[in-house]
GROMACS .gro file of C-alpha atoms in nm:
model
  226
    1MET     CA    1   8.341  -4.567  -8.367
    2LEU     CA    2   8.218  -4.902  -8.488
    3ARG     CA    3   8.145  -5.008  -8.132
    4ALA     CA    4   7.943  -4.692  -8.078
    5LEU     CA    5   7.737  -4.761  -8.389
    6LEU     CA    6   7.678  -5.119  -8.284
    7LEU     CA    7   7.579  -5.008  -7.936
    8THR     CA    8   7.340  -4.750  -8.077
    9PHE     CA    9   7.189  -5.008  -8.309
   10CYS     CA   10   7.140  -5.252  -8.022
   11VAL     CA   11   6.977  -4.985  -7.806
   12VAL     CA   12   6.740  -4.889  -8.086
   13ALA     CA   13   6.656  -5.255  -8.155
   14ILE     CA   14   6.582  -5.314  -7.787
   15ALA     CA   15   6.375  -4.998  -7.771
   16HIS     CA   16   6.179  -5.102  -8.079
   17ALA     CA   17   6.121  -5.447  -7.928
   18GLU     CA   18   5.978  -5.283  -7.620
   19LEU     CA   19   5.760  -5.050  -7.825
   20CYS     CA   20   5.614  -5.317  -8.052
   21LYS     CA   21   5.474  -5.609  -7.859
   22PRO     CA   22   5.126  -5.752  -7.798
   23ASP     CA   23   4.901  -5.519  -7.601
   24ALA     CA   24   5.169  -5.254  -7.584
   25GLN     CA   25   5.064  -4.892  -7.557
   26ASN     CA   26   4.951  -4.749  -7.895
   27ALA     CA   27   4.994  -5.091  -8.059
   28PHE     CA   28   4.732  -5.239  -8.293
   29LYS     CA   29   4.672  -5.598  -8.396
   30VAL     CA   30   4.598  -5.685  -8.759
   31ARG     CA   31   4.441  -6.005  -8.888
   32ILE     CA   32   4.440  -6.079  -9.263
   33SER     CA   33   4.239  -6.350  -9.443
   34ILE     CA   34   4.380  -6.361  -9.794
   35LYS     CA   35   4.255  -6.711  -9.878
   36THR     CA   36   3.902  -6.626  -9.769
   37ALA     CA   37   3.898  -6.311  -9.981
   38LEU     CA   38   4.066  -6.433 -10.299
   39GLY     CA   39   4.031  -6.813 -10.295
   40ASP     CA   40   4.251  -6.974 -10.560
   41ASN     CA   41   4.395  -6.633 -10.650
   42ALA     CA   42   4.531  -6.579 -10.300
   43TYR     CA   43   4.888  -6.449 -10.277
   44ALA     CA   44   5.153  -6.533 -10.017
   45TRP     CA   45   5.220  -6.291  -9.735
   46ASP     CA   46   5.593  -6.224  -9.739
   47ALA     CA   47   5.846  -5.949  -9.672
   48SER     CA   48   5.732  -5.755  -9.979
   49GLU     CA   49   5.374  -5.751  -9.851
   50GLU     CA   50   5.497  -5.636  -9.510
   51TYR     CA   51   5.690  -5.353  -9.677
   52LEU     CA   52   5.374  -5.252  -9.866
   53PHE     CA   53   5.176  -5.252  -9.543
   54LYS     CA   54   5.433  -5.026  -9.375
   55ALA     CA   55   5.425  -4.796  -9.676
   56MET     CA   56   5.046  -4.773  -9.668
   57VAL     CA   57   5.044  -4.693  -9.295
   58ALA     CA   58   5.311  -4.425  -9.348
   59PHE     CA   59   5.104  -4.288  -9.638
   60ALA     CA   60   4.794  -4.278  -9.416
   61MET     CA   61   4.980  -4.090  -9.143
   62ARG     CA   62   5.117  -3.834  -9.389
   63ARG     CA   63   4.778  -3.787  -9.554
   64TYR     CA   64   4.605  -3.751  -9.219
   65SER     CA   65   4.837  -3.474  -9.105
   66SER     CA   66   5.029  -3.246  -9.338
   67LYS     CA   67   5.284  -3.193  -9.059
   68SER     CA   68   5.358  -3.564  -9.031
   69THR     CA   69   5.697  -3.681  -9.157
   70THR     CA   70   5.636  -4.050  -9.096
   71GLN     CA   71   5.873  -4.279  -9.286
   72ILE     CA   72   5.839  -4.646  -9.365
   73SER     CA   73   6.104  -4.715  -9.100
   74ASN     CA   74   5.875  -4.559  -8.839
   75VAL     CA   75   5.619  -4.840  -8.882
   76LEU     CA   76   5.722  -5.141  -8.675
   77LEU     CA   77   5.577  -5.491  -8.713
   78CYS     CA   78   5.611  -5.771  -8.460
   79ASN     CA   79   5.471  -6.113  -8.367
   80VAL     CA   80   5.395  -6.202  -8.728
   81THR     CA   81   5.227  -6.544  -8.757
   82ASP     CA   82   5.180  -6.782  -9.051
   83ARG     CA   83   4.803  -6.728  -9.032
   84VAL     CA   84   4.887  -6.367  -9.115
   85SER     CA   85   4.831  -6.176  -8.799
   86PHE     CA   86   5.069  -5.927  -8.641
   87TRP     CA   87   5.100  -5.618  -8.425
   88PHE     CA   88   5.227  -5.279  -8.536
   89VAL     CA   89   5.310  -4.940  -8.390
   90VAL     CA   90   5.408  -4.609  -8.545
   91THR     CA   91   5.705  -4.438  -8.387
   92ASP     CA   92   5.759  -4.064  -8.366
   93SER     CA   93   5.979  -3.963  -8.659
   94SER     CA   94   6.153  -3.693  -8.456
   95LYS     CA   95   6.248  -3.911  -8.159
   96ASN     CA   96   6.206  -4.266  -8.296
   97VAL     CA   97   6.196  -4.404  -7.943
   98THR     CA   98   5.836  -4.310  -7.864
   99THR     CA   99   5.516  -4.408  -8.038
  100VAL     CA  100   5.256  -4.189  -8.201
  101PRO     CA  101   4.937  -4.174  -7.991
  102GLY     CA  102   4.696  -4.449  -8.081
  103SER     CA  103   4.413  -4.202  -8.140
  104GLU     CA  104   4.608  -4.039  -8.425
  105VAL     CA  105   4.697  -4.374  -8.580
  106GLU     CA  106   4.334  -4.486  -8.556
  107ALA     CA  107   4.208  -4.166  -8.718
  108ALA     CA  108   4.460  -4.197  -9.000
  109ILE     CA  109   4.370  -4.561  -9.064
  110ARG     CA  110   3.997  -4.486  -9.065
  111MET     CA  111   4.047  -4.193  -9.302
  112ASN     CA  112   4.241  -4.407  -9.552
  113ARG     CA  113   4.083  -4.748  -9.489
  114ASN     CA  114   3.957  -4.790  -9.845
  115ARG     CA  115   4.298  -4.709  -9.992
  116ILE     CA  116   4.466  -4.963  -9.764
  117ASN     CA  117   4.208  -5.232  -9.845
  118SER     CA  118   4.244  -5.168 -10.218
  119ALA     CA  119   4.621  -5.204 -10.201
  120PHE     CA  120   4.582  -5.562 -10.077
  121LEU     CA  121   4.261  -5.646 -10.271
  122LEU     CA  122   4.083  -5.700  -9.939
  123SER     CA  123   3.790  -5.555  -9.744
  124ASP     CA  124   3.714  -5.455  -9.385
  125LYS     CA  125   3.614  -5.816  -9.313
  126THR     CA  126   3.932  -5.972  -9.451
  127LEU     CA  127   4.179  -5.702  -9.339
  128GLN     CA  128   4.088  -5.639  -8.978
  129PHE     CA  129   4.235  -5.378  -8.747
  130LEU     CA  130   4.103  -5.529  -8.427
  131LYS     CA  131   4.100  -5.210  -8.219
  132ILE     CA  132   3.975  -4.992  -8.503
  133THR     CA  133   3.609  -5.001  -8.594
  134SER     CA  134   3.521  -5.072  -8.954
  135THR     CA  135   3.439  -4.781  -9.177
  136LEU     CA  136   3.080  -4.750  -9.287
  137SER     CA  137   3.029  -4.774  -9.662
  138PRO     CA  138   2.825  -4.489  -9.808
  139PRO     CA  139   2.455  -4.565  -9.843
  140VAL     CA  140   2.357  -4.701 -10.179
  141GLU     CA  141   2.110  -4.475 -10.354
  142PRO     CA  142   1.849  -4.661 -10.559
  143SER     CA  143   1.853  -4.591 -10.931
  144THR     CA  144   1.477  -4.524 -10.916
  145PRO     CA  145   1.356  -4.241 -10.690
  146ALA     CA  146   1.153  -4.353 -10.391
  147TRP     CA  147   0.859  -4.128 -10.478
  148LEU     CA  148   0.836  -4.289 -10.821
  149ILE     CA  149   0.822  -4.636 -10.667
  150VAL     CA  150   0.544  -4.527 -10.429
  151PHE     CA  151   0.354  -4.364 -10.714
  152GLY     CA  152   0.380  -4.682 -10.922
  153VAL     CA  153   0.249  -4.897 -10.636
  154VAL     CA  154  -0.047  -4.664 -10.574
  155LEU     CA  155  -0.127  -4.651 -10.946
  156CYS     CA  156  -0.123  -5.031 -10.970
  157LEU     CA  157  -0.362  -5.056 -10.673
  158ILE     CA  158  -0.601  -4.805 -10.832
  159VAL     CA  159  -0.599  -4.988 -11.167
  160ALA     CA  160  -0.653  -5.322 -10.991
  161GLY     CA  161  -0.950  -5.174 -10.800
  162ILE     CA  162  -1.108  -5.037 -11.118
  163VAL     CA  163  -1.070  -5.370 -11.298
  164PHE     CA  164  -1.224  -5.550 -11.000
  165LEU     CA  165  -1.525  -5.316 -10.994
  166VAL     CA  166  -1.582  -5.350 -11.370
  167VAL     CA  167  -1.562  -5.729 -11.363
  168SER     CA  168  -1.790  -5.748 -11.059
  169GLY     CA  169  -2.044  -5.520 -11.227
  170ILE     CA  170  -2.050  -5.731 -11.543
  171GLN     CA  171  -2.095  -6.052 -11.342
  172ASN     CA  172  -2.377  -5.901 -11.134
  173ARG     CA  173  -2.555  -5.777 -11.446
  174LYS     CA  174  -2.533  -6.117 -11.611
  175LYS     CA  175  -2.669  -6.278 -11.297
  176LYS     CA  176  -2.964  -6.034 -11.281
  177ASN     CA  177  -3.045  -6.087 -11.649
  178LYS     CA  178  -3.038  -6.462 -11.599
  179ASP     CA  179  -3.269  -6.445 -11.297
  180SER     CA  180  -3.511  -6.215 -11.485
  181ALA     CA  181  -3.524  -6.448 -11.785
  182GLU     CA  182  -3.594  -6.749 -11.565
  183ARG     CA  183  -3.872  -6.559 -11.388
  184GLU     CA  184  -4.037  -6.464 -11.720
  185ASN     CA  185  -4.017  -6.821 -11.842
  186LEU     CA  186  -4.191  -6.942 -11.529
  187GLU     CA  187  -4.470  -6.686 -11.571
  188GLU     CA  188  -4.526  -6.773 -11.937
  189LYS     CA  189  -4.519  -7.144 -11.880
  190VAL     CA  190  -4.863  -7.297 -11.876
  191GLU     CA  191  -4.906  -7.576 -11.634
  192VAL     CA  192  -5.196  -7.807 -11.689
  193THR     CA  193  -5.299  -8.005 -11.388
  194VAL     CA  194  -5.590  -8.248 -11.345
  195THR     CA  195  -5.799  -8.227 -11.035
  196VAL     CA  196  -6.083  -8.454 -10.920
  197GLU     CA  197  -6.407  -8.307 -10.794
  198ASN     CA  198  -6.696  -8.531 -10.689
  199GLY     CA  199  -6.521  -8.823 -10.853
  200ILE     CA  200  -6.505  -8.645 -11.191
  201PRO     CA  201  -6.159  -8.549 -11.327
  202CYS     CA  202  -6.149  -8.183 -11.426
  203GLU     CA  203  -5.887  -7.982 -11.604
  204ALA     CA  204  -5.770  -7.665 -11.439
  205LEU     CA  205  -5.875  -7.357 -11.626
  206ASP     CA  206  -5.623  -7.138 -11.793
  207LEU     CA  207  -5.724  -6.798 -11.663
  208LYS     CA  208  -5.548  -6.615 -11.942
  209ALA     CA  209  -5.672  -6.815 -12.242
  210GLY     CA  210  -6.007  -6.915 -12.086
  211HIS     CA  211  -6.194  -7.237 -12.145
  212ILE     CA  212  -6.500  -7.297 -12.376
  213ASN     CA  213  -6.777  -7.525 -12.257
  214GLY     CA  214  -6.874  -7.755 -12.543
  215VAL     CA  215  -7.248  -7.766 -12.450
  216PHE     CA  216  -7.291  -7.395 -12.467
  217ALA     CA  217  -7.079  -7.375 -12.778
  218ALA     CA  218  -7.326  -7.604 -12.959
  219ASP     CA  219  -7.624  -7.392 -12.846
  220ASP     CA  220  -7.450  -7.076 -12.956
  221GLU     CA  221  -7.397  -7.218 -13.301
  222ARG     CA  222  -7.762  -7.326 -13.327
  223PHE     CA  223  -7.903  -6.991 -13.220
  224THR     CA  224  -7.659  -6.800 -13.433
  225SER     CA  225  -7.773  -6.977 -13.748
  226LEU     CA  226  -8.130  -6.848 -13.689
   0.00000   0.00000   0.00000
């Protein structure tokens, strides 16, 4: 009886070794970067962490399919390295000598990727399933609606345009007033120039105020007194 049990155990161990190996059918490679993710708070990857990983994969398989009866013992790990990389397969719980199709395992992992990452305090970049594409995080909705942002930008442009027009109008008006004042000052300014005619210096007449000839002024005074 004991020999039969030992023989069965050896057969199962050999079968498991054949099922879980690099690049085997339905096998997936995992690479974990704990130091990169957590820095000084990084934890050691040991047998307890491996047990947690198996439990999370079994949980993902059960959650993916209500008919699944996957146990922790159905998740096999192999080729574990110190840099924390390994391969794993999920065996069929009913036969235990065949693996679950890789498409089902991939779908289960993708469906529960966030739960698995959270269990190890990691992300898609630091807990990598090399044959399984990363899940897309939901788009982040801005706290401010897009239409409100556009409205604010348009309103700012309108206000800026109004201010520019007002300032330009004031500056143009000041410039016109200044030019008008200078023109009036030039018109009111009396320029007295001395010209020479026939060798005799003569003053230019001021056409507005006129000019009184002294000779005739004396005659006018003499005749007026009569």
